[in-house]
């Protein structure tokens, strides 16, 4: 069964620019799909469309986005809100898109959990502390007492990732979640996302420009350029026998040093 399906999706903005052109691919349940491409390829637009979070002026002009067989584009705002966070969660490239800078981490983390799970504040606080610990954040209690500006960029990002993962969603959409992190922390975060899939059966769509990360993490890889899907297939096929010239060029551009820098996670 597919947990997510993009069927002939196009996204257009008010300025007339089409950001995504007729894209179709599936995300089987329990799988990890990496959407790879350079800046402006439409990869982030695609997953934002699935979450109903397109920027102002953006809209899906054609196609369907199915979540567990139901067309998300036909959902009301209330229906989308009811599944956002609990069944479908998103990790943003910039934690600033997720965290309220005027509130301490703890209260907003606890509130997020209690919006989706019927637990006490104490129980929600313990869930938060446990997830922060799993993401290798030292002194989780201090993190909970801190404002976002009191944390480093990497710590803020891992706190935002922990908040998204605490709900154990059926589908996790991750928009360049490790790009602001150093290589060691990248490996830790990727390991935790893989463990989420292993423990909870969560399907993951990760947007990345890093073919090295995609090749180590994904079961399937979608390659995009200028809003078009250039190639989609199982990881081994895309990496070892790419059909599209652009995919071949991307693979040739992966630095050899990357093999040593990124911890092998398979």
Backbone as numpy.savetxt, mean C-alpha at the origin, in Angstrom:
# Nx Ny Nz CAx CAy CAz Cx Cy Cz
-10.08 -17.22 -5.77 -10.91 -16.03 -5.77 -10.04 -14.78 -5.77
-10.49 -13.75 -6.46 -9.77 -12.48 -6.49 -10.36 -11.54 -5.44
-9.48 -10.94 -4.62 -9.97 -9.99 -3.63 -10.18 -8.62 -4.28
-9.40 -8.31 -5.33 -9.52 -7.02 -6.01 -9.34 -7.24 -7.50
-10.17 -6.54 -8.29 -10.04 -6.60 -9.75 -10.19 -5.21 -10.33
-9.24 -4.84 -11.16 -9.37 -3.63 -11.97 -9.81 -4.07 -13.36
-10.96 -3.60 -13.79 -11.52 -4.01 -15.08 -11.63 -2.79 -16.01
-10.67 -2.66 -16.93 -10.71 -1.62 -17.96 -10.85 -0.23 -17.35
-10.04 0.05 -16.32 -10.15 1.30 -15.57 -9.40 2.44 -16.26
-10.09 3.58 -16.39 -9.47 4.83 -16.84 -9.80 5.90 -15.81
-8.82 6.77 -15.55 -9.01 7.88 -14.60 -8.68 9.17 -15.31
-9.57 10.14 -15.20 -9.40 11.43 -15.88 -9.53 12.56 -14.87
-8.85 13.68 -15.14 -8.92 14.86 -14.28 -9.62 15.99 -15.02
-10.04 17.01 -14.25 -10.82 18.10 -14.82 -10.07 18.86 -15.91
-8.73 18.82 -15.83 -7.95 19.50 -16.87 -7.90 18.72 -18.17
-8.61 17.60 -18.20 -8.66 16.79 -19.42 -7.59 15.74 -19.52
-6.68 15.72 -18.56 -5.60 14.74 -18.60 -6.10 13.37 -18.14
-5.81 12.36 -18.94 -6.12 10.98 -18.55 -4.89 10.40 -17.88
-5.02 10.06 -16.58 -3.88 9.58 -15.81 -3.71 8.07 -15.90
-4.82 7.36 -16.14 -4.79 5.90 -16.26 -5.65 5.50 -17.45
-5.11 4.63 -18.30 -5.79 4.25 -19.54 -6.11 2.76 -19.55
-7.37 2.41 -19.45 -7.85 1.05 -19.72 -7.02 -0.05 -19.03
-6.82 0.10 -17.74 -5.98 -0.84 -17.00 -6.83 -1.98 -16.42
-6.35 -3.19 -16.63 -7.03 -4.37 -16.09 -6.00 -5.34 -15.50
-6.20 -5.72 -14.26 -5.46 -6.84 -13.67 -6.15 -7.25 -12.38
-5.77 -8.41 -11.86 -6.44 -8.96 -10.68 -5.45 -9.14 -9.53
-6.01 -9.15 -8.33 -5.23 -9.40 -7.12 -5.85 -10.62 -6.44
-5.29 -11.81 -6.64 -5.84 -13.00 -5.99 -5.75 -12.89 -4.47
-6.68 -13.51 -3.78 -6.64 -13.45 -2.32 -5.35 -14.05 -1.78
-4.87 -13.50 -0.71 -3.64 -13.92 -0.03 -2.37 -13.62 -0.84
-2.49 -12.89 -1.94 -1.31 -12.65 -2.79 -0.76 -11.25 -2.58
0.46 -11.04 -3.08 1.07 -9.72 -3.09 1.33 -9.32 -4.53
0.78 -8.18 -4.93 0.98 -7.65 -6.27 1.77 -6.35 -6.16
2.88 -6.25 -6.85 3.66 -5.02 -6.90 3.32 -4.28 -8.20
2.97 -3.00 -8.05 2.72 -2.15 -9.21 3.95 -1.26 -9.36
4.68 -1.46 -10.43 5.99 -0.84 -10.60 5.95 0.15 -11.75
6.64 1.27 -11.58 6.72 2.25 -12.65 7.37 3.52 -12.16
7.79 4.36 -13.09 8.43 5.61 -12.73 7.37 6.63 -12.30
7.82 7.78 -11.80 6.89 8.84 -11.39 6.01 9.25 -12.57
4.72 9.43 -12.29 3.79 9.83 -13.34 3.24 8.68 -14.16
3.52 7.45 -13.74 3.06 6.29 -14.51 1.59 5.96 -14.23
1.02 6.55 -13.17 -0.38 6.28 -12.84 -0.58 5.22 -11.77
0.52 4.69 -11.24 0.39 3.58 -10.29 -0.28 4.00 -8.99
0.07 5.18 -8.46 -0.58 5.65 -7.23 -2.03 6.05 -7.48
-2.29 6.64 -8.62 -3.66 7.02 -8.98 -4.57 5.79 -8.98
-4.05 4.69 -9.45 -4.83 3.47 -9.55 -5.31 3.00 -8.18
-4.42 2.92 -7.20 -4.84 2.41 -5.90 -5.65 3.45 -5.13
-5.41 4.73 -5.39 -6.24 5.75 -4.76 -7.68 5.67 -5.30
-7.82 5.31 -6.56 -9.15 5.13 -7.12 -9.88 4.00 -6.41
-9.16 2.94 -6.08 -9.78 1.81 -5.37 -10.26 2.21 -3.98
-9.54 3.12 -3.33 -9.90 3.56 -1.98 -10.89 4.72 -1.98
-11.22 5.23 -3.17 -12.10 6.40 -3.24 -11.41 7.65 -2.76
-10.10 7.74 -2.99 -9.30 8.85 -2.47 -8.57 9.60 -3.58
-9.17 9.67 -4.76 -8.56 10.45 -5.83 -8.52 11.92 -5.44
-7.47 12.61 -5.85 -7.35 14.04 -5.53 -8.44 14.83 -6.24
-8.65 16.06 -5.81 -9.73 16.90 -6.32 -9.71 16.98 -7.85
-10.87 16.74 -8.44 -10.97 16.81 -9.90 -10.74 15.50 -10.60
-10.33 14.47 -9.86 -10.10 13.16 -10.46 -11.32 12.27 -10.38
-11.56 11.49 -11.41 -12.70 10.57 -11.40 -12.42 9.39 -12.31
-13.05 8.27 -12.01 -12.96 7.09 -12.87 -13.93 7.29 -14.01
-13.41 7.36 -15.22 -14.25 7.65 -16.38 -14.83 6.40 -17.02
-14.23 5.25 -16.75 -14.79 4.00 -17.27 -14.22 2.83 -16.49
-14.91 1.70 -16.57 -14.44 0.47 -15.96 -15.07 0.19 -14.61
-14.61 -0.89 -14.00 -15.11 -1.31 -12.70 -13.93 -1.69 -11.81
-14.10 -1.46 -10.50 -13.12 -1.91 -9.51 -13.88 -2.81 -8.54
-13.60 -4.08 -8.59 -14.32 -5.06 -7.78 -13.54 -5.43 -6.53
-14.19 -5.34 -5.39 -13.63 -5.82 -4.12 -14.50 -6.97 -3.65
-13.91 -8.16 -3.65 -14.64 -9.38 -3.32 -15.91 -9.49 -4.16
-15.79 -9.14 -5.42 -16.88 -9.31 -6.38 -17.86 -8.16 -6.46
-17.74 -7.14 -5.59 -18.66 -6.01 -5.60 -17.97 -4.78 -6.17
-18.70 -4.04 -7.01 -18.13 -2.88 -7.68 -18.05 -1.69 -6.71
-16.83 -1.33 -6.33 -16.64 -0.23 -5.39 -17.15 1.09 -5.94
-17.15 1.23 -7.26 -17.57 2.50 -7.87 -19.08 2.73 -7.71
-19.81 1.69 -7.34 -21.23 1.83 -7.09 -21.57 2.04 -5.63
-20.54 2.05 -4.78 -20.76 2.21 -3.34 -21.06 3.67 -3.01
-21.90 3.88 -2.01 -22.11 5.22 -1.47 -20.90 5.61 -0.62
-20.80 6.88 -0.27 -19.71 7.33 0.60 -19.74 6.61 1.93
-20.93 6.36 2.44 -21.07 5.66 3.72 -20.57 4.22 3.62
-20.90 3.56 2.50 -20.44 2.17 2.30 -18.92 2.11 2.20
-18.34 3.06 1.47 -16.87 3.09 1.34 -16.24 3.30 2.70
-16.77 4.25 3.48 -16.21 4.53 4.80 -16.32 3.31 5.71
-17.37 2.52 5.54 -17.58 1.37 6.42 -16.54 0.27 6.21
-15.99 0.17 5.01 -14.98 -0.87 4.76 -13.56 -0.31 4.77
-13.42 1.02 4.65 -12.10 1.63 4.62 -11.49 1.55 6.02
-10.33 0.96 6.11 -9.66 0.80 7.40 -9.81 -0.59 7.95
-11.04 -1.12 7.96 -11.27 -2.45 8.53 -11.07 -3.56 7.51
-11.59 -3.39 6.30 -11.46 -4.41 5.26 -10.44 -4.02 4.20
-10.35 -2.75 3.92 -9.36 -2.21 2.99 -8.61 -1.10 3.70
-7.30 -1.20 3.76 -6.50 -0.16 4.41 -5.44 0.33 3.44
-4.97 1.56 3.69 -3.97 2.14 2.80 -2.83 2.74 3.60
-1.63 2.49 3.14 -0.43 3.10 3.70 0.07 4.13 2.68
0.24 5.36 3.13 0.66 6.42 2.22 2.17 6.58 2.22
2.67 7.17 1.14 4.10 7.43 1.02 4.56 8.40 2.11
3.73 9.38 2.42 4.06 10.39 3.41 3.14 10.21 4.61
3.73 9.95 5.77 2.93 9.76 6.97 2.09 10.98 7.29
2.48 12.14 6.76 1.71 13.36 6.97 0.31 13.26 6.40
0.11 12.36 5.43 -1.22 12.15 4.86 -2.10 11.30 5.77
-1.51 10.72 6.79 -2.23 9.78 7.65 -2.35 10.28 9.08
-1.30 10.95 9.58 -1.27 11.38 10.97 -1.70 12.84 11.11
-2.46 13.10 12.16 -2.86 14.47 12.49 -1.72 15.12 13.27
-1.09 16.17 12.73 0.07 16.76 13.40 -0.26 17.46 14.71
-1.55 17.73 14.95 -1.96 18.46 16.15 -2.32 17.54 17.32
-2.26 16.24 17.09 -2.63 15.30 18.14 -1.48 14.32 18.38
-1.36 13.87 19.61 -0.36 12.87 19.92 -0.72 11.56 19.21
0.30 10.76 18.98 0.11 9.49 18.27 -0.90 8.60 19.00
-0.76 8.47 20.31 -1.59 7.55 21.07 -3.08 7.76 20.91
-3.59 8.97 21.19 -5.03 9.17 21.09 -5.59 8.90 19.70
-4.86 9.33 18.64 -5.41 9.10 17.30 -5.29 7.63 16.90
-4.26 6.95 17.39 -4.11 5.52 17.12 -5.26 4.76 17.80
-5.49 5.04 19.07 -6.56 4.36 19.81 -7.92 4.64 19.19
-8.14 5.89 18.79 -9.42 6.24 18.16 -9.63 5.48 16.87
-8.55 5.35 16.08 -8.64 4.62 14.82 -9.04 3.17 15.06
-8.42 2.53 16.04 -8.74 1.14 16.35 -10.19 1.01 16.80
-10.63 1.90 17.68 -11.98 1.79 18.25 -13.07 2.15 17.24
-12.69 2.82 16.16 -13.67 3.09 15.10 -14.06 1.82 14.36
-13.17 0.83 14.42 -13.38 -0.39 13.63 -13.54 -1.65 14.48
-13.06 -1.60 15.73 -13.12 -2.78 16.59 -13.75 -2.38 17.92
-14.66 -3.18 18.42 -15.31 -2.88 19.69 -14.45 -3.35 20.85
-13.56 -2.47 21.28 -12.66 -2.75 22.40 -12.60 -1.50 23.28
-12.13 -1.69 24.50 -11.96 -0.56 25.42 -10.73 0.25 25.01
-10.61 1.45 25.59 -9.42 2.26 25.32 -8.16 1.53 25.76
-8.22 0.85 26.89 -7.06 0.11 27.39 -6.66 -1.00 26.42
-7.66 -1.75 25.94 -7.37 -2.83 25.00 -6.82 -2.29 23.69
-7.40 -1.18 23.20 -6.92 -0.57 21.97 -5.49 -0.08 22.14
-5.19 0.48 23.31 -3.83 0.93 23.58 -2.84 -0.21 23.55
-3.24 -1.38 24.06 -2.34 -2.53 24.05 -2.12 -3.06 22.63
-3.20 -3.05 21.83 -3.06 -3.45 20.42 -2.06 -2.55 19.72
-2.16 -1.24 19.99 -1.26 -0.28 19.37 0.18 -0.52 19.80
0.40 -0.72 21.09 1.76 -0.94 21.60 2.37 -2.21 20.99
1.55 -3.26 20.89 2.04 -4.52 20.33 2.46 -4.35 18.87
1.66 -3.61 18.08 1.99 -3.43 16.68 3.21 -2.54 16.51
3.34 -1.51 17.31 4.53 -0.66 17.25 5.78 -1.47 17.59
5.66 -2.38 18.54 6.80 -3.24 18.89 7.15 -4.17 17.75
6.13 -4.70 17.07 6.37 -5.62 15.95 7.11 -4.92 14.83
6.90 -3.60 14.70 7.58 -2.84 13.66 8.92 -2.29 14.15
9.41 -2.87 15.26 10.75 -2.58 15.76 10.94 -1.11 16.15
9.88 -0.48 16.66 9.99 0.87 17.18 10.36 0.80 18.66
11.51 1.34 18.99 11.96 1.31 20.38 11.06 2.19 21.23
10.79 1.74 22.46 10.01 2.50 23.43 8.65 2.92 22.86
7.77 1.96 22.57 6.44 2.27 22.01 5.63 3.22 22.89
5.83 3.13 24.22 5.09 4.04 25.10 5.44 5.49 24.80
6.71 5.76 24.54 7.12 7.13 24.21 6.53 7.55 22.88
6.48 6.62 21.92 5.87 6.93 20.62 4.42 7.36 20.81
3.70 6.63 21.64 2.27 6.94 21.88 2.09 8.30 22.53
3.09 8.74 23.32 2.98 10.03 24.00 3.48 11.19 23.15
4.00 10.90 21.98 4.64 11.93 21.16 3.69 12.51 20.12
3.97 13.75 19.75 3.34 14.35 18.58 4.13 13.91 17.34
3.52 13.86 16.17 4.25 13.44 14.96 5.54 14.22 14.72
5.53 15.55 15.01 6.73 16.35 14.73 7.89 16.01 15.66
7.62 15.29 16.75 8.68 14.91 17.68 9.38 13.62 17.25
8.91 13.01 16.18 9.49 11.76 15.68 10.23 12.01 14.37
11.19 11.16 14.09 11.88 11.24 12.80 10.92 10.82 11.69
11.26 11.12 10.44 10.42 10.73 9.32 10.20 9.23 9.26
11.26 8.46 9.51 11.13 7.01 9.49 10.24 6.48 10.58
10.33 7.09 11.78 9.49 6.66 12.89 8.03 7.01 12.63
7.78 8.19 12.07 6.40 8.56 11.74 5.81 7.59 10.73
6.63 7.22 9.73 6.13 6.33 8.70 5.80 4.96 9.27
6.65 4.45 10.14 6.38 3.14 10.73 5.17 3.20 11.66
4.97 4.34 12.35 3.78 4.48 13.19 2.52 4.47 12.33
2.56 5.15 11.18 1.41 5.16 10.28 1.15 3.77 9.70
2.22 3.06 9.38 2.08 1.70 8.86 1.45 0.79 9.93
1.90 0.95 11.17 1.34 0.15 12.26 -0.16 0.40 12.40
-0.57 1.66 12.29 -2.00 2.00 12.42 -2.82 1.32 11.33
-2.29 1.32 10.11 -3.03 0.70 9.00 -3.11 -0.81 9.15
-2.05 -1.41 9.70 -1.99 -2.86 9.78 -2.71 -3.43 11.00
-3.01 -2.59 11.98 -3.62 -3.08 13.22 -5.00 -3.67 13.02
-5.70 -3.23 11.98 -7.05 -3.70 11.73 -7.09 -5.06 11.03
-5.90 -5.58 10.67 -5.82 -6.85 9.95 -6.75 -6.86 8.74
-6.60 -5.90 7.84 -7.52 -5.79 6.70 -7.39 -6.96 5.73
-8.45 -7.19 4.96 -8.39 -8.22 3.93 -7.49 -7.77 2.78
-7.42 -6.45 2.57 -6.62 -5.89 1.49 -5.86 -4.69 2.01
-4.56 -4.69 1.78 -3.70 -3.57 2.17 -3.11 -2.95 0.91
-3.39 -1.65 0.70 -2.85 -0.92 -0.43 -1.72 -0.04 0.10
-0.53 -0.21 -0.43 0.65 0.48 0.11 1.29 1.32 -0.99
1.27 2.64 -0.81 1.78 3.57 -1.82 3.20 4.00 -1.45
4.20 3.35 -2.04 5.61 3.66 -1.78 5.86 3.72 -0.26
5.48 2.69 0.48 5.54 2.79 1.95 6.94 2.83 2.53
7.95 2.42 1.76 9.31 2.35 2.32 10.27 3.34 1.68
9.78 4.19 0.80 10.69 5.05 0.04 11.42 6.06 0.93
10.82 6.43 2.08 11.45 7.40 2.96 12.32 6.75 4.03
12.45 5.42 3.98 13.16 4.69 5.01 14.52 4.21 4.52
15.46 4.04 5.45 16.74 3.49 5.03 16.60 2.00 4.75
17.61 1.42 4.15 17.50 0.05 3.63 17.18 -0.95 4.73
17.82 -0.80 5.90 17.58 -1.74 6.99 16.13 -1.69 7.46
15.60 -0.47 7.62 14.22 -0.32 8.06 13.26 -0.78 6.97
13.61 -0.54 5.69 12.80 -1.04 4.59 12.60 -2.54 4.73
13.68 -3.25 5.00 13.61 -4.71 5.10 12.70 -5.12 6.25
12.79 -4.41 7.39 11.94 -4.73 8.53 10.46 -4.54 8.21
10.16 -3.43 7.53 8.77 -3.13 7.19 8.23 -4.16 6.20
9.03 -4.48 5.20 8.60 -5.48 4.21 8.38 -6.83 4.89
9.28 -7.20 5.80 9.10 -8.45 6.53 7.78 -8.47 7.28
7.42 -7.34 7.91 6.19 -7.30 8.69 4.97 -7.38 7.78
5.04 -6.76 6.60 3.94 -6.85 5.65 3.77 -8.28 5.17
4.88 -8.97 4.95 4.81 -10.37 4.54 4.23 -11.24 5.66
4.58 -10.90 6.90 4.05 -11.66 8.03 2.55 -11.43 8.17
2.09 -10.22 7.87 0.66 -9.93 7.90 -0.07 -10.82 6.91
0.51 -10.97 5.72 -0.09 -11.88 4.72 -0.08 -13.32 5.23
1.04 -13.72 5.83 1.17 -15.09 6.31 0.21 -15.39 7.46
0.11 -14.46 8.42 -0.68 -14.69 9.62 -2.17 -14.48 9.40
-2.51 -13.45 8.60 -3.91 -13.04 8.47 -4.50 -13.28 7.09
-3.67 -13.70 6.14 -4.17 -13.91 4.79 -4.44 -12.63 4.03
-3.88 -11.53 4.51 -4.11 -10.23 3.87 -3.48 -10.18 2.48
-4.26 -9.75 1.50 -3.72 -9.49 0.17 -3.12 -8.08 0.18
-2.03 -7.91 -0.55 -1.32 -6.63 -0.53 -1.05 -6.16 -1.95
-1.33 -4.89 -2.20 -0.89 -4.24 -3.44 0.11 -3.17 -3.03
1.35 -3.32 -3.45 2.38 -2.36 -3.09 2.83 -1.60 -4.34
2.73 -0.30 -4.28 3.21 0.57 -5.35 4.66 0.92 -5.07
5.52 0.73 -6.03 6.93 1.02 -5.82 7.61 1.33 -7.16
8.67 2.13 -7.09 9.50 2.36 -8.28 10.69 1.42 -8.25
10.80 0.62 -7.18 11.97 -0.21 -6.94 11.72 -1.65 -7.40
12.22 -2.00 -8.56 12.03 -3.34 -9.09 12.71 -4.39 -8.21
13.77 -3.99 -7.50 14.44 -4.92 -6.59 13.52 -5.35 -5.46
12.81 -4.41 -4.86 11.85 -4.73 -3.79 10.73 -5.59 -4.35
10.22 -5.22 -5.53 9.13 -5.97 -6.15 9.53 -7.42 -6.40
10.75 -7.62 -6.88 11.18 -8.97 -7.24 11.32 -9.87 -6.03
11.56 -9.28 -4.86 11.72 -10.08 -3.65 10.42 -10.27 -2.89
9.47 -9.37 -3.12 8.27 -9.37 -2.28 7.04 -9.92 -2.96
6.90 -9.69 -4.25 5.62 -9.90 -4.93 5.44 -11.32 -5.47
4.18 -11.73 -5.54 3.80 -12.93 -6.27 3.52 -12.58 -7.73
3.00 -11.36 -7.94 2.69 -10.87 -9.28 3.22 -9.45 -9.41
3.59 -9.06 -10.63 4.11 -7.72 -10.88 3.34 -7.09 -12.04
2.88 -5.86 -11.82 2.25 -5.05 -12.87 3.20 -3.91 -13.18
3.53 -3.74 -14.45 4.45 -2.68 -14.87 3.66 -1.61 -15.62
3.78 -0.36 -15.14 3.03 0.73 -15.75 3.97 1.82 -16.28
3.52 2.47 -17.35 4.24 3.61 -17.91 3.24 4.55 -18.57
3.33 5.82 -18.20 2.47 6.87 -18.80 0.98 6.52 -18.74
0.58 5.87 -17.64 -0.83 5.56 -17.44 -1.30 4.26 -18.05
-0.40 3.57 -18.76 -0.76 2.31 -19.41 -0.12 1.13 -18.69
-0.84 0.02 -18.63 -0.28 -1.22 -18.12 0.53 -1.88 -19.23
1.83 -1.95 -19.02 2.70 -2.50 -20.06 2.87 -4.02 -19.94
2.79 -4.50 -18.70 2.97 -5.94 -18.51 2.40 -6.34 -17.16
1.81 -7.53 -17.10 1.34 -8.09 -15.84 1.53 -9.60 -15.89
2.09 -10.14 -14.83 2.27 -11.58 -14.79 2.87 -12.02 -13.47
3.06 -13.33 -13.34 3.70 -13.88 -12.16 5.12 -13.32 -12.05
5.59 -13.17 -10.83 6.90 -12.55 -10.60 8.01 -13.20 -11.43
8.10 -14.52 -11.40 9.19 -15.19 -12.09 9.14 -14.94 -13.59
7.93 -14.90 -14.14 7.81 -14.63 -15.58 8.26 -13.21 -15.91
7.80 -12.23 -15.12 8.14 -10.84 -15.41 9.63 -10.59 -15.22
10.21 -11.18 -14.17 11.64 -10.95 -13.88 12.54 -11.72 -14.83
12.21 -12.97 -15.11 13.11 -13.83 -15.89 12.82 -13.85 -17.39
11.58 -13.55 -17.77 11.24 -13.58 -19.20 10.28 -12.44 -19.54
10.70 -11.19 -19.29 9.80 -10.06 -19.55 9.44 -9.95 -21.02
8.17 -9.66 -21.29 7.72 -9.60 -22.67 7.82 -8.18 -23.24
7.74 -7.19 -22.37 7.69 -5.81 -22.83 9.08 -5.16 -22.75
9.39 -4.37 -23.74 10.70 -3.72 -23.80 10.93 -2.79 -22.61
9.87 -2.10 -22.18 10.02 -1.19 -21.04 10.36 -1.97 -19.77
9.74 -3.13 -19.57 10.07 -3.97 -18.42 11.52 -4.39 -18.47
12.00 -4.75 -19.64 13.40 -5.14 -19.80 14.32 -3.99 -19.42
13.97 -2.77 -19.82 14.79 -1.61 -19.50 14.82 -1.36 -17.99
13.66 -1.52 -17.34 13.62 -1.33 -15.89 14.50 -2.34 -15.17
14.48 -3.57 -15.62 15.29 -4.61 -14.99 16.77 -4.36 -15.20
17.13 -3.85 -16.35 18.54 -3.54 -16.62 19.03 -2.39 -15.76
18.11 -1.54 -15.31 18.49 -0.36 -14.53 18.63 -0.65 -13.05
18.25 -1.85 -12.60 18.38 -2.19 -11.18 19.85 -2.34 -10.84
20.38 -1.54 -9.91 21.80 -1.63 -9.56 22.14 -2.99 -8.97
23.30 -3.52 -9.34 23.72 -4.81 -8.80 23.89 -4.75 -7.30
24.28 -3.58 -6.79 24.50 -3.42 -5.36 23.23 -3.68 -4.57
22.09 -3.46 -5.22 20.81 -3.63 -4.53 20.65 -5.04 -3.99
21.24 -6.02 -4.68 21.12 -7.40 -4.22 21.71 -7.55 -2.83
22.77 -6.79 -2.52 23.41 -6.88 -1.23 22.73 -5.97 -0.22
22.15 -4.88 -0.69 21.59 -3.91 0.24 20.26 -4.35 0.80
19.43 -4.98 0.00 18.10 -5.36 0.45 18.14 -6.78 1.01
17.71 -6.90 2.23 17.73 -8.22 2.86 16.82 -9.17 2.11
17.31 -10.36 1.81 16.47 -11.34 1.11 15.37 -11.80 2.05
14.16 -11.76 1.54 13.01 -12.05 2.39 12.24 -13.26 1.92
12.84 -14.01 1.04 12.20 -15.26 0.63 13.17 -16.40 0.86
